[in-house]
PDB file of C-alpha atoms in Angstrom:
ATOM      1  CA  MET A   1      -3.646 -21.539  19.974  1.00 59.00           C
ATOM      2  CA  PRO A   2      -2.770 -23.188  16.391  1.00 72.00           C
ATOM      3  CA  LEU A   3       0.064 -21.043  16.139  1.00 76.00           C
ATOM      4  CA  ASN A   4       3.965 -22.339  17.812  1.00 76.00           C
ATOM      5  CA  LEU A   5       4.381 -19.235  19.815  1.00 83.00           C
ATOM      6  CA  ALA A   6       8.282 -20.274  18.596  1.00 83.00           C
ATOM      7  CA  LEU A   7       7.209 -19.712  15.228  1.00 84.00           C
ATOM      8  CA  PHE A   8       4.453 -16.583  15.382  1.00 89.00           C
ATOM      9  CA  LEU A   9       7.234 -14.270  17.689  1.00 89.00           C
ATOM     10  CA  VAL A  10      10.221 -15.094  14.660  1.00 87.00           C
ATOM     11  CA  PHE A  11       6.972 -14.649  11.837  1.00 88.00           C
ATOM     12  CA  LEU A  12       6.486 -10.933  14.225  1.00 91.00           C
ATOM     13  CA  VAL A  13      10.335  -9.766  13.827  1.00 88.00           C
ATOM     14  CA  ALA A  14      10.101 -10.483  10.268  1.00 87.00           C
ATOM     15  CA  ILE A  15       7.668  -9.140   9.319  1.00 86.00           C
ATOM     16  CA  LEU A  16       8.189  -5.606  11.716  1.00 88.00           C
ATOM     17  CA  LEU A  17      11.775  -4.690   9.434  1.00 85.00           C
ATOM     18  CA  ILE A  18       9.306  -6.435   6.129  1.00 81.00           C
ATOM     19  CA  CYS A  19       7.630  -2.724   6.618  1.00 84.00           C
ATOM     20  CA  VAL A  20      10.038  -0.193   7.961  1.00 82.00           C
ATOM     21  CA  THR A  21      12.216  -1.550   5.344  1.00 76.00           C
ATOM     22  CA  PRO A  22      12.098   0.839   1.770  1.00 73.00           C
ATOM     23  CA  GLY A  23      10.353   0.484  -1.307  1.00 75.00           C
ATOM     24  CA  PRO A  24       7.382   0.339  -3.454  1.00 77.00           C
ATOM     25  CA  ASP A  25       4.978   1.006  -0.473  1.00 80.00           C
ATOM     26  CA  MET A  26       6.925   2.181   1.153  1.00 81.00           C
ATOM     27  CA  LEU A  27       7.349   5.274  -1.908  1.00 82.00           C
ATOM     28  CA  TYR A  28       3.940   5.000  -2.952  1.00 84.00           C
ATOM     29  CA  LEU A  29       2.590   6.070   0.821  1.00 90.00           C
ATOM     30  CA  VAL A  30       5.636   8.612   0.886  1.00 87.00           C
ATOM     31  CA  ALA A  31       4.539  10.305  -1.970  1.00 84.00           C
ATOM     32  CA  THR A  32       0.785  10.424  -1.498  1.00 86.00           C
ATOM     33  CA  SER A  33       1.726  11.891   2.182  1.00 88.00           C
ATOM     34  CA  LEU A  34       4.127  14.777   1.060  1.00 85.00           C
ATOM     35  CA  SER A  35       1.885  15.463  -1.377  1.00 82.00           C
ATOM     36  CA  GLN A  36      -2.244  15.202   0.302  1.00 86.00           C
ATOM     37  CA  GLY A  37      -0.599  15.742   3.638  1.00 87.00           C
ATOM     38  CA  PRO A  38      -0.927  13.617   6.861  1.00 91.00           C
ATOM     39  CA  LEU A  39      -5.066  12.678   7.093  1.00 91.00           C
ATOM     40  CA  ALA A  40      -4.607  11.140   3.653  1.00 91.00           C
ATOM     41  CA  GLY A  41      -1.474   9.410   4.303  1.00 92.00           C
ATOM     42  CA  VAL A  42      -3.879   7.299   7.266  1.00 94.00           C
ATOM     43  CA  VAL A  43      -6.147   6.987   4.680  1.00 95.00           C
ATOM     44  CA  ALA A  44      -3.256   5.523   1.866  1.00 94.00           C
ATOM     45  CA  SER A  45      -2.344   3.205   4.886  1.00 95.00           C
ATOM     46  CA  VAL A  46      -6.104   1.960   5.833  1.00 96.00           C
ATOM     47  CA  GLY A  47      -6.281   1.523   1.301  1.00 94.00           C
ATOM     48  CA  MET A  48      -3.735  -0.089   1.442  1.00 94.00           C
ATOM     49  CA  ALA A  49      -4.662  -2.677   4.406  1.00 95.00           C
ATOM     50  CA  ILE A  50      -7.757  -3.366   2.802  1.00 96.00           C
ATOM     51  CA  GLY A  51      -5.875  -3.779  -0.471  1.00 93.00           C
ATOM     52  CA  MET A  52      -3.189  -6.475   2.149  1.00 93.00           C
ATOM     53  CA  LEU A  53      -6.769  -7.865   3.354  1.00 94.00           C
ATOM     54  CA  VAL A  54      -7.896  -8.789   0.350  1.00 92.00           C
ATOM     55  CA  HIS A  55      -4.697 -10.805  -0.504  1.00 90.00           C
ATOM     56  CA  THR A  56      -4.456 -12.195   2.825  1.00 90.00           C
ATOM     57  CA  LEU A  57      -8.165 -14.549   1.873  1.00 90.00           C
ATOM     58  CA  ALA A  58      -7.456 -14.979  -2.235  1.00 86.00           C
ATOM     59  CA  VAL A  59      -3.737 -16.805  -0.795  1.00 83.00           C
ATOM     60  CA  THR A  60      -5.848 -18.640   1.928  1.00 83.00           C
ATOM     61  CA  LEU A  61      -8.563 -19.100  -0.319  1.00 81.00           C
ATOM     62  CA  GLY A  62      -6.415 -20.538  -2.917  1.00 77.00           C
ATOM     63  CA  LEU A  63      -6.830 -17.809  -5.843  1.00 61.00           C
ATOM     64  CA  GLY A  64      -3.091 -16.769  -4.968  1.00 59.00           C
ATOM     65  CA  ALA A  65      -2.213 -20.406  -6.213  1.00 67.00           C
ATOM     66  CA  VAL A  66      -4.447 -19.967  -9.219  1.00 65.00           C
ATOM     67  CA  LEU A  67      -3.100 -16.217 -10.413  1.00 58.00           C
ATOM     68  CA  ALA A  68       0.912 -18.252  -9.786  1.00 64.00           C
ATOM     69  CA  ALA A  69       0.211 -20.836 -12.641  1.00 70.00           C
ATOM     70  CA  SER A  70      -1.330 -18.722 -14.680  1.00 70.00           C
ATOM     71  CA  PRO A  71       0.829 -16.828 -16.835  1.00 74.00           C
ATOM     72  CA  VAL A  72      -2.231 -14.606 -18.434  1.00 75.00           C
ATOM     73  CA  ALA A  73      -3.682 -13.553 -15.566  1.00 65.00           C
ATOM     74  CA  TYR A  74      -0.729 -12.759 -13.870  1.00 62.00           C
ATOM     75  CA  GLU A  75       0.321 -10.582 -16.848  1.00 73.00           C
ATOM     76  CA  VAL A  76      -3.517  -8.978 -16.805  1.00 72.00           C
ATOM     77  CA  VAL A  77      -3.455  -7.742 -13.553  1.00 63.00           C
ATOM     78  CA  LYS A  78       0.348  -6.792 -13.650  1.00 69.00           C
ATOM     79  CA  TYR A  79      -0.851  -4.691 -16.553  1.00 76.00           C
ATOM     80  CA  GLY A  80      -3.690  -3.600 -15.661  1.00 72.00           C
ATOM     81  CA  GLY A  81      -1.896  -2.635 -11.808  1.00 61.00           C
ATOM     82  CA  ALA A  82       0.563  -0.409 -14.116  1.00 73.00           C
ATOM     83  CA  ALA A  83      -1.611   1.807 -16.210  1.00 76.00           C
ATOM     84  CA  TYR A  84      -3.308   2.213 -12.819  1.00 65.00           C
ATOM     85  CA  LEU A  85      -0.198   3.866 -11.583  1.00 66.00           C
ATOM     86  CA  ILE A  86       0.570   5.869 -14.783  1.00 78.00           C
ATOM     87  CA  TYR A  87      -3.265   7.679 -14.773  1.00 71.00           C
ATOM     88  CA  MET A  88      -2.768   8.926 -10.928  1.00 62.00           C
ATOM     89  CA  GLY A  89       1.063  10.185 -12.781  1.00 68.00           C
ATOM     90  CA  VAL A  90      -0.701  12.115 -14.670  1.00 74.00           C
ATOM     91  CA  GLN A  91      -3.168  13.829 -13.181  1.00 68.00           C
ATOM     92  CA  ALA A  92      -0.763  14.388 -10.167  1.00 63.00           C
ATOM     93  CA  TRP A  93       1.576  16.181 -12.629  1.00 71.00           C
ATOM     94  CA  ARG A  94      -1.504  17.735 -13.790  1.00 68.00           C
ATOM     95  CA  THR A  95      -3.181  18.734 -10.640  1.00 62.00           C
ATOM     96  CA  ARG A  96      -1.961  21.997  -9.320  1.00 58.00           C
ATOM     97  CA  SER A  97      -1.287  23.308  -5.269  1.00 50.00           C
ATOM     98  CA  GLU A  98      -4.538  24.243  -3.968  1.00 49.00           C
ATOM     99  CA  PRO A  99      -5.330  26.958  -1.145  1.00 45.00           C
ATOM    100  CA  ALA A 100      -4.703  26.138   2.620  1.00 44.00           C
ATOM    101  CA  ARG A 101      -8.189  26.948   3.552  1.00 44.00           C
ATOM    102  CA  THR A 102     -10.027  23.900   1.148  1.00 43.00           C
ATOM    103  CA  PRO A 103     -13.495  23.002   1.936  1.00 44.00           C
ATOM    104  CA  ALA A 104     -15.025  20.024   4.254  1.00 46.00           C
ATOM    105  CA  VAL A 105     -17.041  18.921   1.471  1.00 42.00           C
ATOM    106  CA  GLN A 106     -14.003  18.557  -1.159  1.00 45.00           C
ATOM    107  CA  ASP A 107     -12.279  17.088   2.031  1.00 53.00           C
ATOM    108  CA  ARG A 108     -14.325  14.415   2.185  1.00 50.00           C
ATOM    109  CA  VAL A 109     -14.251  13.213  -2.046  1.00 47.00           C
ATOM    110  CA  ALA A 110     -10.336  13.336  -1.789  1.00 79.00           C
ATOM    111  CA  THR A 111     -10.032  10.713   0.797  1.00 85.00           C
ATOM    112  CA  ARG A 112     -12.198   8.957  -0.882  1.00 87.00           C
ATOM    113  CA  ARG A 113      -9.812   9.558  -3.520  1.00 89.00           C
ATOM    114  CA  VAL A 114      -7.450   8.783  -2.125  1.00 90.00           C
ATOM    115  CA  LEU A 115      -8.530   5.745   0.030  1.00 93.00           C
ATOM    116  CA  TRP A 116      -9.526   3.815  -3.034  1.00 91.00           C
ATOM    117  CA  ARG A 117      -6.425   5.218  -5.179  1.00 88.00           C
ATOM    118  CA  ALA A 118      -4.505   2.658  -2.321  1.00 91.00           C
ATOM    119  CA  THR A 119      -7.043  -0.017  -2.391  1.00 93.00           C
ATOM    120  CA  VAL A 120      -6.901  -1.053  -6.405  1.00 90.00           C
ATOM    121  CA  THR A 121      -2.983  -0.219  -6.491  1.00 86.00           C
ATOM    122  CA  ASN A 122      -2.365  -3.138  -4.005  1.00 88.00           C
ATOM    123  CA  ILE A 123      -5.746  -5.008  -5.057  1.00 88.00           C
ATOM    124  CA  LEU A 124      -3.613  -4.361  -9.363  1.00 83.00           C
ATOM    125  CA  ASN A 125      -0.353  -5.804  -7.901  1.00 80.00           C
ATOM    126  CA  PRO A 126       0.580  -9.761  -8.223  1.00 76.00           C
ATOM    127  CA  LYS A 127       3.927  -9.690  -6.265  1.00 77.00           C
ATOM    128  CA  ILE A 128       2.320  -9.736  -3.542  1.00 82.00           C
ATOM    129  CA  ILE A 129       0.565 -12.906  -4.104  1.00 80.00           C
ATOM    130  CA  LEU A 130       3.076 -14.694  -5.053  1.00 77.00           C
ATOM    131  CA  PHE A 131       5.057 -12.533  -2.042  1.00 79.00           C
ATOM    132  CA  TYR A 132       2.743 -14.494   0.599  1.00 80.00           C
ATOM    133  CA  LEU A 133       2.300 -17.344  -1.327  1.00 76.00           C
ATOM    134  CA  ALA A 134       6.358 -17.798  -0.349  1.00 76.00           C
ATOM    135  CA  PHE A 135       6.580 -16.181   2.521  1.00 79.00           C
ATOM    136  CA  LEU A 136       3.499 -17.173   4.479  1.00 79.00           C
ATOM    137  CA  PRO A 137       3.795 -20.867   4.795  1.00 78.00           C
ATOM    138  CA  GLN A 138       7.746 -20.417   6.383  1.00 77.00           C
ATOM    139  CA  PHE A 139       5.513 -20.270   9.541  1.00 79.00           C
ATOM    140  CA  VAL A 140       2.939 -22.302   9.283  1.00 78.00           C
ATOM    141  CA  ASP A 141       3.743 -25.964  11.726  1.00 78.00           C
ATOM    142  CA  ALA A 142       2.067 -28.617  10.143  1.00 67.00           C
ATOM    143  CA  GLY A 143       2.156 -30.459  13.148  1.00 73.00           C
ATOM    144  CA  ARG A 144      -1.069 -27.983  14.694  1.00 74.00           C
ATOM    145  CA  GLY A 145      -3.346 -28.201  12.228  1.00 69.00           C
ATOM    146  CA  HIS A 146      -5.835 -26.747  10.170  1.00 75.00           C
ATOM    147  CA  PRO A 147      -3.105 -24.804   7.438  1.00 78.00           C
ATOM    148  CA  THR A 148      -5.404 -22.448   6.185  1.00 80.00           C
ATOM    149  CA  LEU A 149      -6.318 -21.376  10.266  1.00 84.00           C
ATOM    150  CA  GLN A 150      -2.245 -20.567  10.635  1.00 83.00           C
ATOM    151  CA  LEU A 151      -2.688 -18.879   7.378  1.00 82.00           C
ATOM    152  CA  LEU A 152      -5.340 -16.361   8.155  1.00 89.00           C
ATOM    153  CA  ILE A 153      -4.250 -15.029  10.924  1.00 90.00           C
ATOM    154  CA  LEU A 154      -0.448 -15.024  10.103  1.00 90.00           C
ATOM    155  CA  GLY A 155      -2.474 -12.571   6.658  1.00 91.00           C
ATOM    156  CA  LEU A 156      -4.381 -10.400   9.524  1.00 94.00           C
ATOM    157  CA  THR A 157      -0.870 -10.101  11.618  1.00 94.00           C
ATOM    158  CA  PHE A 158       0.147  -8.830   8.562  1.00 93.00           C
ATOM    159  CA  VAL A 159      -2.059  -6.303   7.835  1.00 95.00           C
ATOM    160  CA  VAL A 160      -2.370  -5.729  11.462  1.00 95.00           C
ATOM    161  CA  VAL A 161       1.313  -4.562  11.680  1.00 95.00           C
ATOM    162  CA  GLY A 162       1.893  -2.988   8.964  1.00 93.00           C
ATOM    163  CA  LEU A 163      -0.916  -0.913   8.858  1.00 96.00           C
ATOM    164  CA  LEU A 164       0.278   0.088  12.158  1.00 96.00           C
ATOM    165  CA  VAL A 165       3.412   1.585   9.947  1.00 93.00           C
ATOM    166  CA  ASP A 166       2.200   2.882   7.213  1.00 94.00           C
ATOM    167  CA  SER A 167      -0.042   4.604   9.151  1.00 95.00           C
ATOM    168  CA  LEU A 168       2.658   6.451  11.529  1.00 95.00           C
ATOM    169  CA  ILE A 169       4.922   7.290   7.666  1.00 92.00           C
ATOM    170  CA  GLY A 170       1.787   8.713   6.670  1.00 92.00           C
ATOM    171  CA  ILE A 171       1.249  11.143   9.487  1.00 94.00           C
ATOM    172  CA  THR A 172       4.991  11.666   9.350  1.00 92.00           C
ATOM    173  CA  ALA A 173       5.402  12.667   6.726  1.00 88.00           C
ATOM    174  CA  GLY A 174       2.309  14.590   5.841  1.00 88.00           C
ATOM    175  CA  ARG A 175       3.475  16.769   8.414  1.00 88.00           C
ATOM    176  CA  LEU A 176       6.763  17.435   6.161  1.00 84.00           C
ATOM    177  CA  GLY A 177       4.284  17.954   2.985  1.00 79.00           C
ATOM    178  CA  ARG A 178       2.132  20.229   4.983  1.00 78.00           C
ATOM    179  CA  TRP A 179       5.454  22.649   6.506  1.00 74.00           C
ATOM    180  CA  LEU A 180       7.479  22.665   3.268  1.00 68.00           C
ATOM    181  CA  GLN A 181       4.100  23.598   1.602  1.00 64.00           C
ATOM    182  CA  ARG A 182       3.678  26.367   2.880  1.00 63.00           C
ATOM    183  CA  ARG A 183       6.538  28.002   0.778  1.00 61.00           C
ATOM    184  CA  ARG A 184       5.239  29.350  -2.111  1.00 56.00           C
ATOM    185  CA  GLY A 185       4.732  26.400  -5.417  1.00 55.00           C
ATOM    186  CA  ALA A 186       6.121  23.661  -2.917  1.00 51.00           C
ATOM    187  CA  GLY A 187       2.530  21.819  -3.157  1.00 54.00           C
ATOM    188  CA  THR A 188       2.592  21.508  -6.603  1.00 59.00           C
ATOM    189  CA  ILE A 189       6.197  20.797  -6.367  1.00 60.00           C
ATOM    190  CA  LEU A 190       5.155  17.890  -4.650  1.00 57.00           C
ATOM    191  CA  ASN A 191       2.586  17.441  -6.917  1.00 61.00           C
ATOM    192  CA  ARG A 192       5.193  16.859  -9.385  1.00 64.00           C
ATOM    193  CA  ILE A 193       7.137  14.593  -7.296  1.00 64.00           C
ATOM    194  CA  ALA A 194       4.477  12.332  -6.383  1.00 60.00           C
ATOM    195  CA  GLY A 195       3.674  12.087 -10.082  1.00 65.00           C
ATOM    196  CA  THR A 196       6.959  10.560 -11.107  1.00 69.00           C
ATOM    197  CA  VAL A 197       7.152   8.102  -8.224  1.00 60.00           C
ATOM    198  CA  PHE A 198       3.737   7.184  -9.899  1.00 60.00           C
ATOM    199  CA  ILE A 199       4.628   6.355 -13.364  1.00 74.00           C
ATOM    200  CA  ALA A 200       8.090   4.869 -11.880  1.00 70.00           C
ATOM    201  CA  LEU A 201       6.532   2.628 -10.432  1.00 56.00           C
ATOM    202  CA  ALA A 202       4.765   1.576 -13.460  1.00 66.00           C
ATOM    203  CA  VAL A 203       7.670   0.909 -14.819  1.00 72.00           C
ATOM    204  CA  ARG A 204       8.959  -1.278 -12.502  1.00 64.00           C
ATOM    205  CA  LEU A 205       5.837  -3.142 -11.770  1.00 57.00           C
ATOM    206  CA  VAL A 206       6.147  -3.790 -15.489  1.00 67.00           C
ATOM    207  CA  ILE A 207       9.899  -4.458 -15.632  1.00 67.00           C
TER     208      ILE A 207
END
């Protein structure tokens, strides 16, 4: 095994704690799930996992170090991500509650949109790469060699654990959202809450 088993077990505990600790990603996931249901929560979790996979490959291939060393590149990605979050927030505010029964084709379109938005939002957060650069190397055992392979395994493990935890959170929040949407006007309110969360995350990303 290329990894130090003791270090890997500590890593598993650490990432589990990180995944269940409320943060921007969890806020985004809960807001999406509450307003669009459990399926959207799972799809958003998959999109976020895809984004994390991109970050894992970027760090493994050394692109993360380039981004961390280039203030211009970092700012471009950061403001691009903030602009996208604001766009989603405005769209959510403008969306009124839809009828409970929606055609399957529209459901598929909505599902693709949720997947795309979650993936792009995660990819356009440069702080994740910087976190990876600071966090993952702590669990690399230099004595075992193959640091690139070790980083890749650690990153992929993070992606899988994050997907499992996020999916559970998405399903739970989505079911709560479905229950709330049975109340008149609740769907529109949930959309506006989600929009507010997206815009707040954009401001937080910039600041």
